[in-house]
JSON list of C-alpha atoms in Angstrom, two decimals:
[
{"chain": "A", "resi": 14, "resn": "MET", "atom": "CA", "xyz": [-50.15, -182.41, 67.70]},
{"chain": "A", "resi": 15, "resn": "GLN", "atom": "CA", "xyz": [-53.65, -181.36, 68.72]},
{"chain": "A", "resi": 16, "resn": "PHE", "atom": "CA", "xyz": [-55.19, -180.27, 72.01]},
{"chain": "A", "resi": 17, "resn": "LYS", "atom": "CA", "xyz": [-58.70, -180.15, 73.43]},
{"chain": "A", "resi": 18, "resn": "ILE", "atom": "CA", "xyz": [-60.14, -178.50, 76.52]},
{"chain": "A", "resi": 19, "resn": "GLU", "atom": "CA", "xyz": [-62.25, -180.12, 79.21]},
{"chain": "A", "resi": 20, "resn": "VAL", "atom": "CA", "xyz": [-64.24, -178.91, 82.18]},
{"chain": "A", "resi": 21, "resn": "GLN", "atom": "CA", "xyz": [-65.36, -180.79, 85.29]},
{"chain": "A", "resi": 22, "resn": "ASP", "atom": "CA", "xyz": [-68.95, -180.59, 86.53]},
{"chain": "A", "resi": 23, "resn": "ASP", "atom": "CA", "xyz": [-70.10, -180.54, 90.17]},
{"chain": "A", "resi": 24, "resn": "ALA", "atom": "CA", "xyz": [-70.33, -184.36, 90.21]},
{"chain": "A", "resi": 25, "resn": "GLY", "atom": "CA", "xyz": [-66.66, -184.65, 89.25]},
{"chain": "A", "resi": 26, "resn": "ILE", "atom": "CA", "xyz": [-67.29, -185.75, 85.65]},
{"chain": "A", "resi": 27, "resn": "TRP", "atom": "CA", "xyz": [-64.99, -184.37, 82.94]},
{"chain": "A", "resi": 28, "resn": "SER", "atom": "CA", "xyz": [-66.48, -183.44, 79.57]},
{"chain": "A", "resi": 29, "resn": "ASP", "atom": "CA", "xyz": [-65.13, -182.00, 76.35]},
{"chain": "A", "resi": 30, "resn": "VAL", "atom": "CA", "xyz": [-65.85, -178.37, 75.57]},
{"chain": "A", "resi": 31, "resn": "ARG", "atom": "CA", "xyz": [-67.82, -178.09, 72.33]},
{"chain": "A", "resi": 32, "resn": "GLY", "atom": "CA", "xyz": [-68.41, -175.26, 69.91]},
{"chain": "A", "resi": 33, "resn": "ALA", "atom": "CA", "xyz": [-71.69, -173.86, 68.61]},
{"chain": "A", "resi": 34, "resn": "ASP", "atom": "CA", "xyz": [-71.72, -176.65, 66.00]},
{"chain": "A", "resi": 35, "resn": "ASP", "atom": "CA", "xyz": [-71.59, -179.25, 68.84]},
{"chain": "A", "resi": 36, "resn": "LYS", "atom": "CA", "xyz": [-68.16, -180.48, 67.69]},
{"chain": "A", "resi": 37, "resn": "ILE", "atom": "CA", "xyz": [-65.28, -180.85, 70.15]},
{"chain": "A", "resi": 38, "resn": "LEU", "atom": "CA", "xyz": [-63.06, -177.79, 70.04]},
{"chain": "A", "resi": 39, "resn": "LEU", "atom": "CA", "xyz": [-59.61, -178.77, 68.76]},
{"chain": "A", "resi": 40, "resn": "PHE", "atom": "CA", "xyz": [-56.49, -176.63, 68.74]},
{"chain": "A", "resi": 41, "resn": "ASN", "atom": "CA", "xyz": [-53.12, -177.06, 67.03]},
{"chain": "A", "resi": 42, "resn": "ASP", "atom": "CA", "xyz": [-51.35, -175.01, 69.70]},
{"chain": "A", "resi": 43, "resn": "GLU", "atom": "CA", "xyz": [-51.40, -175.50, 73.47]},
{"chain": "A", "resi": 44, "resn": "GLY", "atom": "CA", "xyz": [-51.27, -171.76, 74.07]},
{"chain": "A", "resi": 45, "resn": "ALA", "atom": "CA", "xyz": [-54.36, -171.23, 71.93]},
{"chain": "A", "resi": 46, "resn": "ALA", "atom": "CA", "xyz": [-56.16, -173.99, 73.84]},
{"chain": "A", "resi": 47, "resn": "ARG", "atom": "CA", "xyz": [-55.29, -172.37, 77.18]},
{"chain": "A", "resi": 48, "resn": "ALA", "atom": "CA", "xyz": [-56.41, -168.96, 75.92]},
{"chain": "A", "resi": 49, "resn": "ALA", "atom": "CA", "xyz": [-59.75, -170.41, 74.75]},
{"chain": "A", "resi": 50, "resn": "LEU", "atom": "CA", "xyz": [-60.19, -172.11, 78.12]},
{"chain": "A", "resi": 51, "resn": "ALA", "atom": "CA", "xyz": [-59.59, -168.85, 79.99]},
{"chain": "A", "resi": 52, "resn": "GLU", "atom": "CA", "xyz": [-61.97, -167.03, 77.64]},
{"chain": "A", "resi": 53, "resn": "ARG", "atom": "CA", "xyz": [-64.80, -169.53, 78.10]},
{"chain": "A", "resi": 54, "resn": "PHE", "atom": "CA", "xyz": [-64.34, -170.24, 81.82]},
{"chain": "A", "resi": 55, "resn": "PRO", "atom": "CA", "xyz": [-62.57, -167.20, 83.32]},
{"chain": "A", "resi": 56, "resn": "VAL", "atom": "CA", "xyz": [-63.88, -167.68, 86.85]},
{"chain": "A", "resi": 57, "resn": "LEU", "atom": "CA", "xyz": [-62.90, -171.36, 87.06]},
{"chain": "A", "resi": 58, "resn": "VAL", "atom": "CA", "xyz": [-59.44, -170.69, 85.64]},
{"chain": "A", "resi": 59, "resn": "GLN", "atom": "CA", "xyz": [-58.82, -167.87, 88.13]},
{"chain": "A", "resi": 60, "resn": "MET", "atom": "CA", "xyz": [-60.19, -169.90, 91.07]},
{"chain": "A", "resi": 61, "resn": "GLU", "atom": "CA", "xyz": [-57.67, -172.66, 90.35]},
{"chain": "A", "resi": 62, "resn": "LYS", "atom": "CA", "xyz": [-54.85, -170.19, 90.99]},
{"chain": "A", "resi": 63, "resn": "TYR", "atom": "CA", "xyz": [-56.08, -169.28, 94.47]},
{"chain": "A", "resi": 64, "resn": "ALA", "atom": "CA", "xyz": [-58.51, -171.90, 95.77]},
{"chain": "A", "resi": 65, "resn": "GLY", "atom": "CA", "xyz": [-56.74, -175.04, 94.61]},
{"chain": "A", "resi": 66, "resn": "GLY", "atom": "CA", "xyz": [-58.32, -177.96, 92.82]},
{"chain": "A", "resi": 67, "resn": "LYS", "atom": "CA", "xyz": [-58.69, -178.34, 89.09]},
{"chain": "A", "resi": 68, "resn": "ARG", "atom": "CA", "xyz": [-61.98, -177.86, 87.27]},
{"chain": "A", "resi": 69, "resn": "THR", "atom": "CA", "xyz": [-60.53, -177.19, 83.82]},
{"chain": "A", "resi": 70, "resn": "ARG", "atom": "CA", "xyz": [-57.75, -178.77, 81.80]},
{"chain": "A", "resi": 71, "resn": "VAL", "atom": "CA", "xyz": [-56.03, -178.87, 78.43]},
{"chain": "A", "resi": 72, "resn": "MET", "atom": "CA", "xyz": [-55.51, -182.38, 77.05]},
{"chain": "A", "resi": 73, "resn": "ARG", "atom": "CA", "xyz": [-53.05, -183.42, 74.36]},
{"chain": "A", "resi": 74, "resn": "ILE", "atom": "CA", "xyz": [-54.59, -185.78, 71.82]},
{"chain": "A", "resi": 75, "resn": "LEU", "atom": "CA", "xyz": [-52.28, -188.67, 71.03]},
{"chain": "A", "resi": 76, "resn": "GLU", "atom": "CA", "xyz": [-52.39, -190.37, 67.65]},
{"chain": "A", "resi": 77, "resn": "ASP", "atom": "CA", "xyz": [-52.78, -194.12, 67.46]},
{"chain": "A", "resi": 78, "resn": "GLU", "atom": "CA", "xyz": [-49.62, -195.46, 65.84]},
{"chain": "A", "resi": 79, "resn": "ASP", "atom": "CA", "xyz": [-50.73, -199.12, 65.77]},
{"chain": "A", "resi": 80, "resn": "PRO", "atom": "CA", "xyz": [-50.29, -200.28, 62.14]},
{"chain": "A", "resi": 81, "resn": "TRP", "atom": "CA", "xyz": [-52.72, -203.18, 62.69]},
{"chain": "A", "resi": 82, "resn": "ARG", "atom": "CA", "xyz": [-55.60, -200.98, 63.79]},
{"chain": "A", "resi": 83, "resn": "GLN", "atom": "CA", "xyz": [-58.26, -200.74, 61.10]},
{"chain": "A", "resi": 84, "resn": "ARG", "atom": "CA", "xyz": [-59.39, -197.25, 60.28]}
]
């Protein structure tokens, strides 16, 4: 199972967090994804605890199990 992190901009649009190589950051552990989120966006993560509203999230990536889907 893999996870990715996302952040919401001021217009309410969610986007994937990318690394220096411009690839989406992927994690094999949810705890590692949450730690990376808190490291990259400490203010937003802390604000969510006190001010309400979500501006960051960890998403689980589901695999497509359709045997008819061409890869």
